[in-house]
Short mmCIF file of C-alpha atoms in Angstrom, two decimals:
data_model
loop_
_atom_site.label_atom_id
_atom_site.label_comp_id
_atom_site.label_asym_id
_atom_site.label_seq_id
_atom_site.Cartn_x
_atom_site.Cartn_y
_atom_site.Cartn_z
CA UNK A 7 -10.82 5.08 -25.94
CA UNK A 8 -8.76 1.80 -25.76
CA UNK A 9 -12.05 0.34 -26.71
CA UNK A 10 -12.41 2.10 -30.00
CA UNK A 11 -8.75 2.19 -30.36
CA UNK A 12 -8.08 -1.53 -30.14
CA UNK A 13 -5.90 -1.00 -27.54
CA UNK A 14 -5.30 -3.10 -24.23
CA UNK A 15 -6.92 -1.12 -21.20
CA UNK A 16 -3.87 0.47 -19.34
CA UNK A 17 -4.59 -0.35 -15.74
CA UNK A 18 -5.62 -4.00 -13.76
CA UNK A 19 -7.54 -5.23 -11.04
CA UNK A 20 -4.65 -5.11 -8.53
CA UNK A 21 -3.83 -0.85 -9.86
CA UNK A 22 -7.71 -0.34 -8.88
CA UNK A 23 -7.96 -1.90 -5.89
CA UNK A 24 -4.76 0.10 -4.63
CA UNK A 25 -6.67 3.42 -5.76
CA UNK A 26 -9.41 2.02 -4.00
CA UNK A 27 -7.04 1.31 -0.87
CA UNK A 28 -5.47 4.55 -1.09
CA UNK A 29 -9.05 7.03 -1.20
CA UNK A 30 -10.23 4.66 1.92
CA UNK A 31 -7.24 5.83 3.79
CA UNK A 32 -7.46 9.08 2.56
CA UNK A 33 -10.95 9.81 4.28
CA UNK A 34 -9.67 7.95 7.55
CA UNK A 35 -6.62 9.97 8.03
CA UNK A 36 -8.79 13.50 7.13
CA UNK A 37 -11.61 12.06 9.79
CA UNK A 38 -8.96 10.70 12.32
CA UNK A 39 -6.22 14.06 11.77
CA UNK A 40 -3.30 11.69 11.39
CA UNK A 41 -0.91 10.00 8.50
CA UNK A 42 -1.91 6.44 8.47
CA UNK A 43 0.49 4.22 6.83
CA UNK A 44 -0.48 2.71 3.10
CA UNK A 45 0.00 -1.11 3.80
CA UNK A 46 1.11 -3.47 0.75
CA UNK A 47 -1.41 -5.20 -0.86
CA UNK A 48 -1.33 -8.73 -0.71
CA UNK A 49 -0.43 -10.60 -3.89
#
Protein backbone atom coordinates (compact mmCIF):
# COMPACT_ATOMS: atom_id res chain seq x y z
CA UNK A 1 0.00 0.00 0.00
CA UNK A 2 2.68 2.68 0.80
CA UNK A 3 4.06 1.47 -2.43
CA UNK A 4 1.13 2.38 -4.57
CA UNK A 5 0.34 5.17 -2.30
CA UNK A 6 3.63 7.02 -2.52
CA UNK A 7 3.95 6.88 0.90
CA UNK A 8 7.16 6.25 3.14
CA UNK A 9 6.97 2.56 4.58
CA UNK A 10 5.90 3.03 8.31
CA UNK A 11 8.30 0.79 10.14
CA UNK A 12 12.56 0.39 10.00
CA UNK A 13 15.12 -2.05 10.31
CA UNK A 14 15.66 -1.47 14.05
CA UNK A 15 11.17 -1.84 14.64
CA UNK A 16 11.74 -5.37 12.78
CA UNK A 17 14.47 -6.63 14.35
CA UNK A 18 12.75 -5.88 17.86
CA UNK A 19 9.60 -7.93 16.50
CA UNK A 20 12.02 -10.33 15.54
CA UNK A 21 13.65 -10.14 19.18
CA UNK A 22 10.44 -10.20 20.82
CA UNK A 23 8.73 -13.69 18.85
CA UNK A 24 12.37 -15.37 19.69
CA UNK A 25 11.69 -14.77 23.30
CA UNK A 26 8.30 -15.54 23.01
CA UNK A 27 8.93 -19.30 21.99
CA UNK A 28 11.81 -19.51 24.72
CA UNK A 29 9.75 -18.42 27.59
CA UNK A 30 6.56 -20.88 26.26
CA UNK A 31 9.43 -23.84 25.87
CA UNK A 32 11.33 -22.85 29.14
CA UNK A 33 7.69 -21.93 31.37
CA UNK A 34 9.18 -18.66 32.58
CA UNK A 35 9.07 -14.63 31.82
CA UNK A 36 12.37 -13.89 30.32
CA UNK A 37 13.26 -10.35 30.32
CA UNK A 38 13.13 -8.29 26.73
CA UNK A 39 16.75 -6.82 26.70
CA UNK A 40 17.36 -3.32 24.81
CA UNK A 41 18.57 -3.51 21.59
CA UNK A 42 21.77 -2.11 20.95
CA UNK A 43 21.90 1.10 18.94
Amino acid sequence: RHVACGEPFPWNLRTGAAGVQLAELGLRSWEERRWLNVPELPE
